[in-house]
Coordinates of N, CA and C in Angstrom, one line a residue:
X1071 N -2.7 18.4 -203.4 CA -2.6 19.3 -204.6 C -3.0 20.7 -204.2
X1072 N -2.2 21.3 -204.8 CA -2.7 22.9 -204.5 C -3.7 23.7 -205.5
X1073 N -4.8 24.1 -204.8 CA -5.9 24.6 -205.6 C -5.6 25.9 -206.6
X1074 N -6.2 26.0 -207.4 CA -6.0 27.1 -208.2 C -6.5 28.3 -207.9
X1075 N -6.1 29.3 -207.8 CA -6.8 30.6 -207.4 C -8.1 30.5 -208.5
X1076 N -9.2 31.7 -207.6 CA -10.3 32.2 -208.4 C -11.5 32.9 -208.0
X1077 N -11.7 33.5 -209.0 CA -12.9 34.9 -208.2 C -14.3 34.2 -207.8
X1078 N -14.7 33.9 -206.3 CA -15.5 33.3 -205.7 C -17.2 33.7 -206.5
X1079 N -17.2 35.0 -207.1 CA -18.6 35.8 -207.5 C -18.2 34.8 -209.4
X1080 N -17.5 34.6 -209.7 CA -17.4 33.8 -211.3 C -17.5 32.8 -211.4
X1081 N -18.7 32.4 -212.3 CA -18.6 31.0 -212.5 C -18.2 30.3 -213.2
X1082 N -17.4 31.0 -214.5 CA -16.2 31.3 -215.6 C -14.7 30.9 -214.5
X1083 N -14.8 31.4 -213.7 CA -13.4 31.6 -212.6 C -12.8 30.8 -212.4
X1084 N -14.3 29.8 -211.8 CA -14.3 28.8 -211.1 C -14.1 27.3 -212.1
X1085 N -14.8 27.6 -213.2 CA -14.4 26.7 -213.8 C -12.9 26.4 -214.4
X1086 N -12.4 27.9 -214.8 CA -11.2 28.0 -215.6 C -10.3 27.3 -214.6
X1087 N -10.2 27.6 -212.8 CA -9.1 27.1 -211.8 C -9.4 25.5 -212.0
X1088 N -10.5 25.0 -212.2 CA -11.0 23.7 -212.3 C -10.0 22.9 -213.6
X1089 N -9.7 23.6 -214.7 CA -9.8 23.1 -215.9 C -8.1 23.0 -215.9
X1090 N -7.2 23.9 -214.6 CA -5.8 23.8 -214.9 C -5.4 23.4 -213.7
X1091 N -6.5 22.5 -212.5 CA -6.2 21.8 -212.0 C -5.3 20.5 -211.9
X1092 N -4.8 20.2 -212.5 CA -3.7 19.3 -212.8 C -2.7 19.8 -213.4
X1093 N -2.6 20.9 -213.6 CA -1.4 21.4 -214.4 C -0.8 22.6 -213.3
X1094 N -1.5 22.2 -212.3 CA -0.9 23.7 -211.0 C 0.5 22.7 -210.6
X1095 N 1.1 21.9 -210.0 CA 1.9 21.2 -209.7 C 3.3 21.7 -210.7
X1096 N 3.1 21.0 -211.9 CA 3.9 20.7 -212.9 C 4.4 22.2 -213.1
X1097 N 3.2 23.3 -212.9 CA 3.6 24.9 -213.9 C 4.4 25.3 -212.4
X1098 N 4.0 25.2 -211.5 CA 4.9 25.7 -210.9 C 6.4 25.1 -210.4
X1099 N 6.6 23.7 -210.7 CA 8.3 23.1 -211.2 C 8.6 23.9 -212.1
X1100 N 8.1 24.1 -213.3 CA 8.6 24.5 -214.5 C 8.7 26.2 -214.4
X1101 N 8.0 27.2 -214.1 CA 8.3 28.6 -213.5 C 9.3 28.8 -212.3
X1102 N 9.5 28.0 -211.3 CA 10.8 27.8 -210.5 C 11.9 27.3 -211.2
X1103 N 12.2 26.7 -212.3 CA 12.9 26.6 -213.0 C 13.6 27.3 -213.8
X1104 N 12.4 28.1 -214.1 CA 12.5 29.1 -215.2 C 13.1 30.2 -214.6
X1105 N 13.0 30.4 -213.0 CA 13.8 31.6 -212.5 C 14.8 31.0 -212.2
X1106 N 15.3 29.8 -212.4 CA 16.2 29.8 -211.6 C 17.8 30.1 -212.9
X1107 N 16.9 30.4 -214.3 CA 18.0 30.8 -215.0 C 18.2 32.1 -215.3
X1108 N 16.6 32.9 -214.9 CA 17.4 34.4 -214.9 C 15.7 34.7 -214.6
X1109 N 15.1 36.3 -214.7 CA 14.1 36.8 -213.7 C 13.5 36.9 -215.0
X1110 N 12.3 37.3 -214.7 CA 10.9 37.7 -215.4 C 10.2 38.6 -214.6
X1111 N 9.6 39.3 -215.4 CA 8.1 40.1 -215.2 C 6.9 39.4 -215.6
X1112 N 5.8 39.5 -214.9 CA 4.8 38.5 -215.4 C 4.2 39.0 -217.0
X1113 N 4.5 39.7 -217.5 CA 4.0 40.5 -219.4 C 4.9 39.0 -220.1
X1114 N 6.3 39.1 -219.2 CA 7.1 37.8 -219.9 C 6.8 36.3 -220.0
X1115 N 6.5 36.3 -218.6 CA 5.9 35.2 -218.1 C 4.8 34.6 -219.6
X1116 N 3.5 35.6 -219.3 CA 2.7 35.5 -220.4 C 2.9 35.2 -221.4
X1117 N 4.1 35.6 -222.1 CA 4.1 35.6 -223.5 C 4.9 34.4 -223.5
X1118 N 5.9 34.1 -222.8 CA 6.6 32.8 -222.7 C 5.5 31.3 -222.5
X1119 N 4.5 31.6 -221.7 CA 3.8 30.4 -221.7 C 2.5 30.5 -222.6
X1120 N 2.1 31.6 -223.1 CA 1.2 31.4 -223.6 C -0.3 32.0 -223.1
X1121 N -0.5 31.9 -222.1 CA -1.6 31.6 -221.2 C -1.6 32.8 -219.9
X1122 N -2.4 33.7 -219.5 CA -2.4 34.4 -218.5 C -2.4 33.2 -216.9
X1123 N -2.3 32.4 -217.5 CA -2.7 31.3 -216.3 C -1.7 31.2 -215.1
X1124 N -0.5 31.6 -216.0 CA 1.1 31.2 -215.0 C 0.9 32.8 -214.1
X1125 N 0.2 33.9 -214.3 CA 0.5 34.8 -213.1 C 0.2 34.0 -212.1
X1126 N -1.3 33.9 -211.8 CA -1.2 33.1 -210.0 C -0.5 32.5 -209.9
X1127 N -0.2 31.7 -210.8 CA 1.0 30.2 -209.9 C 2.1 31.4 -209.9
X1128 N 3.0 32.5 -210.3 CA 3.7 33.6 -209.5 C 3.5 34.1 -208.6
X1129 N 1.6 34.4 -208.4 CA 1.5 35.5 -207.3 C 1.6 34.0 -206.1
X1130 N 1.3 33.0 -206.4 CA 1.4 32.1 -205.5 C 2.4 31.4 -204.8
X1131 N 3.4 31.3 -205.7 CA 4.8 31.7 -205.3 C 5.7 32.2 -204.8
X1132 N 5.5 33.7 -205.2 CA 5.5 34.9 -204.1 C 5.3 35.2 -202.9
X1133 N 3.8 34.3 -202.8 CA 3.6 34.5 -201.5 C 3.9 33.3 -200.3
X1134 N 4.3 32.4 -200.8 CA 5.2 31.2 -200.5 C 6.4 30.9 -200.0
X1135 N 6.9 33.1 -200.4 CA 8.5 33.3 -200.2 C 9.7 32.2 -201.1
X1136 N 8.9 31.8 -202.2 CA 10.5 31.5 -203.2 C 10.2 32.1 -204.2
X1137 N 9.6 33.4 -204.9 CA 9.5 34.4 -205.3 C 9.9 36.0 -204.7
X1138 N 10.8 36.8 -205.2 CA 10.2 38.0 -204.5 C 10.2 39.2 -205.9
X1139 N 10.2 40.2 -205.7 CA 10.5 41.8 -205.9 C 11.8 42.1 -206.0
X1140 N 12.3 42.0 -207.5 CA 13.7 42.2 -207.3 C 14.0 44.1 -206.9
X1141 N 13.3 44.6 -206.9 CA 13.5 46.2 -206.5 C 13.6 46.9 -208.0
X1142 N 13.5 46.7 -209.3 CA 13.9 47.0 -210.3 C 12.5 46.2 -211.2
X1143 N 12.3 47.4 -212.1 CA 11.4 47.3 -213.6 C 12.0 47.1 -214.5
X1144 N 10.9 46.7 -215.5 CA 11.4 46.4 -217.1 C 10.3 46.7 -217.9
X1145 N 10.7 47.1 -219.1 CA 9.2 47.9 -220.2 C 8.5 46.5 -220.5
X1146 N 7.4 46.6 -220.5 CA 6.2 45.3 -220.9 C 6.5 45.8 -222.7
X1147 N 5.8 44.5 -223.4 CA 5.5 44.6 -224.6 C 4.8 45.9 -225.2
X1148 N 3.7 46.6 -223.7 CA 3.1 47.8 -224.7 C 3.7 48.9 -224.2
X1149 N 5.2 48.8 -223.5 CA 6.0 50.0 -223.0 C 6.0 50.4 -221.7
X1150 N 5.1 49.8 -220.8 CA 5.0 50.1 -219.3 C 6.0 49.4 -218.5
X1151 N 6.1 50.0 -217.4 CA 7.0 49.2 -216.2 C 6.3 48.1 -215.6
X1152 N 6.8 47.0 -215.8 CA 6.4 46.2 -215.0 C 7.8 45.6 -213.7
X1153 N 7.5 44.9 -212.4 CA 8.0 44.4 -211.6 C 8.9 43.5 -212.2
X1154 N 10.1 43.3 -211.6 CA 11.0 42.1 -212.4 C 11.1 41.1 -211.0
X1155 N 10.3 40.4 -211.5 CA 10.6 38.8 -210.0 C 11.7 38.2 -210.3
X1156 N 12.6 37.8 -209.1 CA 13.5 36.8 -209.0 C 13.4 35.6 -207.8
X1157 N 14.1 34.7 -207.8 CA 14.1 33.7 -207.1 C 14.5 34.3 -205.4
X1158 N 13.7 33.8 -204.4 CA 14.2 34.4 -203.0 C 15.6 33.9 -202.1

């Protein structure tokens, strides 16, 4: 099983990676999925699942190489540019 990211100095951190430990597997089927019908920025990501939780399992994915940078932004909910990821 793949561990959850978390800030080694938090003991908040450590418990929250602990508490979605069983759910790292499944979110990242279901976020591969989810690109594979069209791209997101992680503001979307967020609001789609609910939970700031699904960034790492992105940044995790990304760095896994079946994530990348599609070269192109998109306005977040409070108007900013964010990154638009697509499938690699």
């Amino acid at each position: 099983e793949i561990a959850a990211p978390f800030q080694a100095h938090s003991a908040t951190s450590k418990e929250a990676a602990r508490s979605i430990a069983g759910k790292i597997g499944p979110m990242e089927r279901e976020l591969l999925a989810m690109f594979g019908a069209r791209d997101w920025t992680d503001d979307e990501l967020i609001n789609q699942f609910g939970t700031q939780s699904v960034r790492p399992r992105r940044i995790y994915l990304t760095a896994m190489g079946k994530l990348r940078d599609s070269g192109t932004t998109r306005k977040t909910r409070t108007g900013r540019q964010a990154v638009v990821w697509v499938i690699s």
